[in-house]
Coordinates of C-alpha atoms and ligand atoms in Angstrom, one line a residue:
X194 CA -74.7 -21.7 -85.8
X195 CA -75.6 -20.0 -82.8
X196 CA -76.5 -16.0 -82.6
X197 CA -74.9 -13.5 -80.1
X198 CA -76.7 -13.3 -76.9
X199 CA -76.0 -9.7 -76.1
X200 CA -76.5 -8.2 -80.1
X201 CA -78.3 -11.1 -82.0
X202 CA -76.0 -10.9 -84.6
X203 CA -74.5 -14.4 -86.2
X204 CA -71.6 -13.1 -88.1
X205 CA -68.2 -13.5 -86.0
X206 CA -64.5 -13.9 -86.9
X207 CA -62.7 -17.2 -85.3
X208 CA -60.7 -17.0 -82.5
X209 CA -59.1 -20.0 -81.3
X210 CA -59.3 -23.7 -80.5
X211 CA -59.2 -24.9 -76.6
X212 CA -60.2 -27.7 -74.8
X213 CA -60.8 -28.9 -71.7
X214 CA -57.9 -27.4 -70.2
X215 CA -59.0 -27.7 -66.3
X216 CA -60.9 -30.6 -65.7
X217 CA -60.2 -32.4 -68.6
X218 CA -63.8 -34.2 -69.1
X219 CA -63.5 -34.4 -72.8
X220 CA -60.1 -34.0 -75.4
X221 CA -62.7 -32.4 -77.9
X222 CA -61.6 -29.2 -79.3
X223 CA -63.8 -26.6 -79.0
X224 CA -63.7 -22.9 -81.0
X225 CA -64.1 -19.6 -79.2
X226 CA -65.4 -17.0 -81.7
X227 CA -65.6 -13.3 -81.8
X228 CA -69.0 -11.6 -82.8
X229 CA -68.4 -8.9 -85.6
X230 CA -70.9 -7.1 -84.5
X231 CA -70.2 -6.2 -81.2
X232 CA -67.3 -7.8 -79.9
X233 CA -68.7 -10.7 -77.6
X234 CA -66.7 -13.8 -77.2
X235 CA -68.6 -17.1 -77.3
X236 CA -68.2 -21.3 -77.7
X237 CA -68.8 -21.4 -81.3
X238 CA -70.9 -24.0 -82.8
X239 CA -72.6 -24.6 -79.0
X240 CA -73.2 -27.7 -77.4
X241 CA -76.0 -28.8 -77.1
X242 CA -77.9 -29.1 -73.5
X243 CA -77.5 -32.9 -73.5
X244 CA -73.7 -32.9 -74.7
X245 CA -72.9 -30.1 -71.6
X246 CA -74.2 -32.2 -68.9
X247 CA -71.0 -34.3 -69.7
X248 CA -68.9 -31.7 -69.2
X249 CA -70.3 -30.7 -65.5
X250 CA -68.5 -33.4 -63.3
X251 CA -70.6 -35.0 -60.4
X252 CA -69.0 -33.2 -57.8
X253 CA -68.7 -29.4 -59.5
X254 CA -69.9 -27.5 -56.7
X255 CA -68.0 -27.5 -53.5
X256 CA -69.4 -29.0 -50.3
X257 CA -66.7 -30.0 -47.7
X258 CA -66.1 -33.3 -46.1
X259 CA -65.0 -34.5 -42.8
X260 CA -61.1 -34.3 -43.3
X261 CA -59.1 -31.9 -41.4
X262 CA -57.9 -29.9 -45.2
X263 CA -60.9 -29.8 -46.2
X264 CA -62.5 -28.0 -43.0
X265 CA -59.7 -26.0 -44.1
X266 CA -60.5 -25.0 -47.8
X267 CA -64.4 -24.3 -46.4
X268 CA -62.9 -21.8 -43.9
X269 CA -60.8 -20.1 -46.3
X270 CA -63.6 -20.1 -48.4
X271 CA -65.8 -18.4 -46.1
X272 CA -62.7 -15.8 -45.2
X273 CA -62.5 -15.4 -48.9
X274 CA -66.2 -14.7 -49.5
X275 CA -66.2 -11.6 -47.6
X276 CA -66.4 -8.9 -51.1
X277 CA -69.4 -10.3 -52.2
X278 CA -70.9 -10.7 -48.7
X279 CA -70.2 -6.5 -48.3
X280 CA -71.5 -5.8 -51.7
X281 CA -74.5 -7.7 -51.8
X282 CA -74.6 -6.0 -48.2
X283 CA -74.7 -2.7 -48.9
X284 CA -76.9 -3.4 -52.1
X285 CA -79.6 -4.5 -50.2
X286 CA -78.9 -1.7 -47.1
X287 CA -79.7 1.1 -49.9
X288 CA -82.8 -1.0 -51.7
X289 CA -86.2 -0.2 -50.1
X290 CA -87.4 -3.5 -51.1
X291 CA -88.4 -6.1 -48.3
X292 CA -88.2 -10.0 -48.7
X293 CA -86.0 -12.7 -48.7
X294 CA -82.5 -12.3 -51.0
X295 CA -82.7 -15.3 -53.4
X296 CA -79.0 -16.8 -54.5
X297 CA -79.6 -18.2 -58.2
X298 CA -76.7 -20.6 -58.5
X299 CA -76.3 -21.3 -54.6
X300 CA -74.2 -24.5 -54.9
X301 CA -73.6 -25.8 -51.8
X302 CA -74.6 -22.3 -50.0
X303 CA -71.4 -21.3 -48.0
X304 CA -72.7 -17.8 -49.3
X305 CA -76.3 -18.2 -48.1
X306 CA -75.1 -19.6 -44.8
X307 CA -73.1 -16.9 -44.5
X308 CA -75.8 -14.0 -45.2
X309 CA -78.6 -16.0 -43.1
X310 CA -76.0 -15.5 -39.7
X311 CA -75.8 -11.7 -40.9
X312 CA -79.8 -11.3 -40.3
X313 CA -81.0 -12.1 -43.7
X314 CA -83.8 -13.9 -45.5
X315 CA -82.7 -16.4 -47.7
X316 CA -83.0 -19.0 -50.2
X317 CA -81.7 -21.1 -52.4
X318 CA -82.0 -22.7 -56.2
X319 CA -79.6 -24.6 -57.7
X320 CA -80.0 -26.8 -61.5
X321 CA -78.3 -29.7 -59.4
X322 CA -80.9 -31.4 -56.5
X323 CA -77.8 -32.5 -54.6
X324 CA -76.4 -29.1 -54.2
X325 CA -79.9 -27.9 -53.2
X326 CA -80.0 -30.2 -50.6
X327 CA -76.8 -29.5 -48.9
X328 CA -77.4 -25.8 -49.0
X329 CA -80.4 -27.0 -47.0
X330 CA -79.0 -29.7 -44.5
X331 CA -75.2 -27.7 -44.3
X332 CA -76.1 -24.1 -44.3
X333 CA -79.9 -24.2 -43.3
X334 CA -80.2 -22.3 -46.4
X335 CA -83.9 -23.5 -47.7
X336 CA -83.1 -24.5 -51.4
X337 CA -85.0 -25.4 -54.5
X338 CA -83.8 -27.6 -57.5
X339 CA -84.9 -25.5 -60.4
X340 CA -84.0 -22.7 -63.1
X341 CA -85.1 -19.1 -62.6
X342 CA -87.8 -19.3 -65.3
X343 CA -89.5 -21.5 -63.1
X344 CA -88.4 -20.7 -59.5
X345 CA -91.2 -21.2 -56.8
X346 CA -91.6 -17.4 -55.8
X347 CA -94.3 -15.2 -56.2
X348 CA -93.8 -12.2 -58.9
X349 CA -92.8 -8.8 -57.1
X350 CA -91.7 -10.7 -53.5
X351 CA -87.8 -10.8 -54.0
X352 CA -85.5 -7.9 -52.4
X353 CA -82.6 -9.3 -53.4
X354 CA -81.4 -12.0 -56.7
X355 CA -77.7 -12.6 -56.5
X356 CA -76.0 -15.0 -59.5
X357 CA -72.0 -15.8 -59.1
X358 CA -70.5 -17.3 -62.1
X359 CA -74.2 -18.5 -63.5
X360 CA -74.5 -16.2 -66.8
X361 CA -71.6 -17.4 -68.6
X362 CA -73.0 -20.7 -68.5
X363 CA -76.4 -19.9 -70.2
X364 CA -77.6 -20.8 -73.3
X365 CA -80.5 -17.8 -72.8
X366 CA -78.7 -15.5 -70.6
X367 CA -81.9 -12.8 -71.2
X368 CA -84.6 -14.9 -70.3
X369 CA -82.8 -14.9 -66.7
X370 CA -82.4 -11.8 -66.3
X371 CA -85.8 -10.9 -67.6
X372 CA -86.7 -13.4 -65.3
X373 CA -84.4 -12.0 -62.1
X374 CA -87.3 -8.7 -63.0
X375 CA -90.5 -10.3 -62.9
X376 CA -89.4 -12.3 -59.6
X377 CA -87.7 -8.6 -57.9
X378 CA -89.9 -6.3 -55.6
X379 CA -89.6 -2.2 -57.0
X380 CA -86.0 -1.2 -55.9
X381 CA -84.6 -4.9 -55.9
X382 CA -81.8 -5.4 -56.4
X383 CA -79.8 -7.5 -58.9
X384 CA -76.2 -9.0 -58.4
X385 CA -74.5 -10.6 -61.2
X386 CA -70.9 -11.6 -60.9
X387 CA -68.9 -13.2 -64.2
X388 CA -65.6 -13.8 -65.3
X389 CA -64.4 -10.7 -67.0
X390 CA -63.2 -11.2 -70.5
X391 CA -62.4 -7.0 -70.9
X392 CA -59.5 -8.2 -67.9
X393 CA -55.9 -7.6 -68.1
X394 CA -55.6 -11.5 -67.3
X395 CA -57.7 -12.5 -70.0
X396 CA -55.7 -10.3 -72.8
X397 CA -52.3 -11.2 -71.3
X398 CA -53.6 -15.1 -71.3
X399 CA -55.7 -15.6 -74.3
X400 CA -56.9 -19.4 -74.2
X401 CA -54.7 -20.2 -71.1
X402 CA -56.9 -17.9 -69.1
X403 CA -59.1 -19.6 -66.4
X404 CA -62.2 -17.3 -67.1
X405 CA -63.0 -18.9 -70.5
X406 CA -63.5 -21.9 -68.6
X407 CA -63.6 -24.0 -72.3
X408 CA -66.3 -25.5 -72.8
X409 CA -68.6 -24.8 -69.8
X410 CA -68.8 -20.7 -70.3
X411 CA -71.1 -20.5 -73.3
X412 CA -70.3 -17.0 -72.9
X413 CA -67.2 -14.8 -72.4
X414 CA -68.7 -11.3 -71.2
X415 CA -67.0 -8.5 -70.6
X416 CA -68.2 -6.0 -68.2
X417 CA -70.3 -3.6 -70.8
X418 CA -71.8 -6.7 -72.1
X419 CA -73.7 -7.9 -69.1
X420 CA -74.3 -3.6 -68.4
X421 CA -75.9 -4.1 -72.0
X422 CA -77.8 -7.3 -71.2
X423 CA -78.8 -6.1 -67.6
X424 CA -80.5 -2.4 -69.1
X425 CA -81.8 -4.0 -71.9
X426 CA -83.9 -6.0 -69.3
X427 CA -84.8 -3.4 -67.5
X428 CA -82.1 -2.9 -65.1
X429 CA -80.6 0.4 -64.1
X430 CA -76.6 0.0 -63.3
X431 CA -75.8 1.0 -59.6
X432 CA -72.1 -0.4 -59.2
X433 CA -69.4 -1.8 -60.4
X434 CA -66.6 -3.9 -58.4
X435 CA -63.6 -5.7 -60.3
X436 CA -61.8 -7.0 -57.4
X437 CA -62.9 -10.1 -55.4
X438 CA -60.6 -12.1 -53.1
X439 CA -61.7 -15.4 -54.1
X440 CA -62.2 -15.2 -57.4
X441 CA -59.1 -13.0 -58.8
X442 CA -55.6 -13.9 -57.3
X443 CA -56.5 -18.0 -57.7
X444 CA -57.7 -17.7 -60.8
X445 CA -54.9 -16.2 -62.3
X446 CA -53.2 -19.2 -60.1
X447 CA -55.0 -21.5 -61.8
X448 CA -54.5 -20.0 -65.6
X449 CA -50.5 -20.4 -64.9
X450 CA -51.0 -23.8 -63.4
X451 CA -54.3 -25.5 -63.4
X452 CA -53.2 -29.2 -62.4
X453 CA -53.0 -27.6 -58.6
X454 CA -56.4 -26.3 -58.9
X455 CA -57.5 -28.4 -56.0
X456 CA -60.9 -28.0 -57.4
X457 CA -59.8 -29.8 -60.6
X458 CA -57.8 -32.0 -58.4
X459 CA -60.8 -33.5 -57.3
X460 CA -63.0 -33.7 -60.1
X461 CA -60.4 -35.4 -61.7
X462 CA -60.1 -37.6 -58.7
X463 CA -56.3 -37.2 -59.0
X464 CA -54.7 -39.9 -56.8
X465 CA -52.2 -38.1 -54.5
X466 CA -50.5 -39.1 -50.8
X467 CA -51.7 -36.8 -48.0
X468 CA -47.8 -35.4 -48.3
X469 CA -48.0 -35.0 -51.9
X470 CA -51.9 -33.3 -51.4
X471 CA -50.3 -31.1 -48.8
X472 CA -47.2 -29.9 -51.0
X473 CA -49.4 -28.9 -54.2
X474 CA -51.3 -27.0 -52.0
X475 CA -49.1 -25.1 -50.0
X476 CA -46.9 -24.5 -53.7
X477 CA -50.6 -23.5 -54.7
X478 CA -51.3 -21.2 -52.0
X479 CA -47.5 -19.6 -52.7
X480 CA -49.2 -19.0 -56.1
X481 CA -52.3 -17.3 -55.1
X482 CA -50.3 -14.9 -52.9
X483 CA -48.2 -14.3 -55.4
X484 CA -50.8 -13.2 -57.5
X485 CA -53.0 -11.1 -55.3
X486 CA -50.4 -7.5 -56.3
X487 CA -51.4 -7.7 -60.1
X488 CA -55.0 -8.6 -59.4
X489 CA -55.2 -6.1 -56.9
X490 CA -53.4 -3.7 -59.7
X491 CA -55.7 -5.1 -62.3
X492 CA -59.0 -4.4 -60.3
X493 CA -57.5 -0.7 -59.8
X494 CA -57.6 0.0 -63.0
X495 CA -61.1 -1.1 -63.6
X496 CA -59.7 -4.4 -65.9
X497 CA -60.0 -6.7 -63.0
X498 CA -60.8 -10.5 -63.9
X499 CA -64.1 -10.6 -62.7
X500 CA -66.9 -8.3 -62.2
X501 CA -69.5 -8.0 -59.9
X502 CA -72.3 -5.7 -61.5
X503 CA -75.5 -4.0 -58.9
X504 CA -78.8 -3.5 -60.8
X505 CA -81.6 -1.9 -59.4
X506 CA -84.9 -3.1 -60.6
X507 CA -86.9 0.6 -60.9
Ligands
LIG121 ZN1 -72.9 -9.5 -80.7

């Protein structure tokens, strides 16, 4: 038995069973468990490190080939990125700290590429050597193949530590944040982005909601757990934004529907005709669009489906 991450407690109630519901690398049934302590959601028992790597397909992280639609997904997925470019932005415009911004998590860097052409610093580290590498070669992102714990920076020389979608997949979410402080300069700044499990999407959806991401997301946060985790390692909260283009409106796409996920598409290595390829993703597309008025309602009302949380390291 595992113990909460955020409250240490072990006690939780049972939720539900799911599996593999998007990429489909095991049929294994997995439980998702409440903690009666303080309400967090968590993969109850957890796998262990050895049995997850199973569940990570080869090509996870995005990096784009030569074909025509897929120059296509990587420029709406640079079109898309813009929230989290303007909030890390404005994050690091207010910090007084100076030094590069260090994306933890950087895949294939399309977000790094993007903030080096803005006029920043940047690098790079990713648990998977290959996605290091092509933030490199793609994005002339420099990028490291490591975990925080043991990232190549000097204590104190960071302004900036931005980590999309990495906490949920933790096993020891504290010890990266803890070490996200030691790595920060005085007024760093901290971005953490996760799927929100306080969301209207995720109480509407239950197990079909895309943000539990069965069994890769260890941990199901909602917003006031990560605040929790983030002060209780130092952190002070600056800001709070629920709404992000790429994230919201295709994964509630992707909830309804997630055999057009192009992303699980291709780690499944679906075999489609370039006609059928092209139907499921316009039909896919109609989908997201379709979805964008009740994420954009969602996000209004501070239940959005993710959360993209600014610490300040004091
Ligand atoms: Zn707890």
């Amino acid at each position: 038995m595992s113990l909460c991450v955020v409250c240490g407690a072990g006690d939780f109630e049972p939720l539900f069973q799911a599996s593999d519901r998007l990429y489909h690398t095991t049929a294994k049934q997995f439980r998702v468990v409440r903690c009666t302590a303080c309400g967090l959601l968590r993969l109850e028992p957890r796998p262990s490190a050895d049995e997850l790597r199973a569940y990570y397909p080869d090509n996870y992280w995005f990096a784009s080939d030569e074909s025509a639609a897929s120059r296509l997904e990587e420029a709406y997925r640079r079109l898309v990125l813009r929230d989290h470019v303007r909030f890390v932005e404005r994050a690091l415009g207010e910090s007084r700290a100076r030094g590069p911004l260090l994306d933890a998590g950087c895949g294939g860097g399309l977000f790094l590429g993007f903030m080096r052409r803005r006029g920043f610093r940047v690098a790079g580290l990713d648990i998977s050597h290959e996605a290091a590498a092509i933030a490199w070669r793609r994005q002339q992102a420099p990028a490291v193949c490591a975990v925080l714990e043991a990232a190549p920076f000097a204590a104190a020389s960071l302004a900036g530590i931005t980590m999309f979608h990495v906490l949920e997949h933790l096993a020891d979410p504290r010890a990266y944040l803890r070490a996200a402080w030691e790595l920060l300069a005085p007024d760093g700044r901290l971005i953490v982005q996760v799927p929100n499990a306080a969301s209207w999407q995720c109480r509407l959806l239950g197990r079909r909601w895309n943000g539990m991401d069965v069994p890769r997301h260890l941990s199901d946060f909602r917003d006031r757990d990560v605040m929790k985790l983030m002060e209780d390692c130092g952190f002070q909260i600056v800001r709070r934004k629920y709404f992000s283009l790429r994230d919201n409106p295709a994964g509630l796409a992707s909830s309804l529907v997630p055999g057009l996920d192009p992303m699980a598409r291709r780690v499944r290595r679906i075999a489609e005709s370039a006609a059928a390829r092209l139907v499921k993703d316009l039909v896919y597309g109609g989908l997201v669009a379709a979805s964008l008025p009740f994420t954009i309602l969602e996000a209004a009302a501070g239940a959005g489906s993710t959360v993209m949380i600014e610490g300040r390291r004091p």
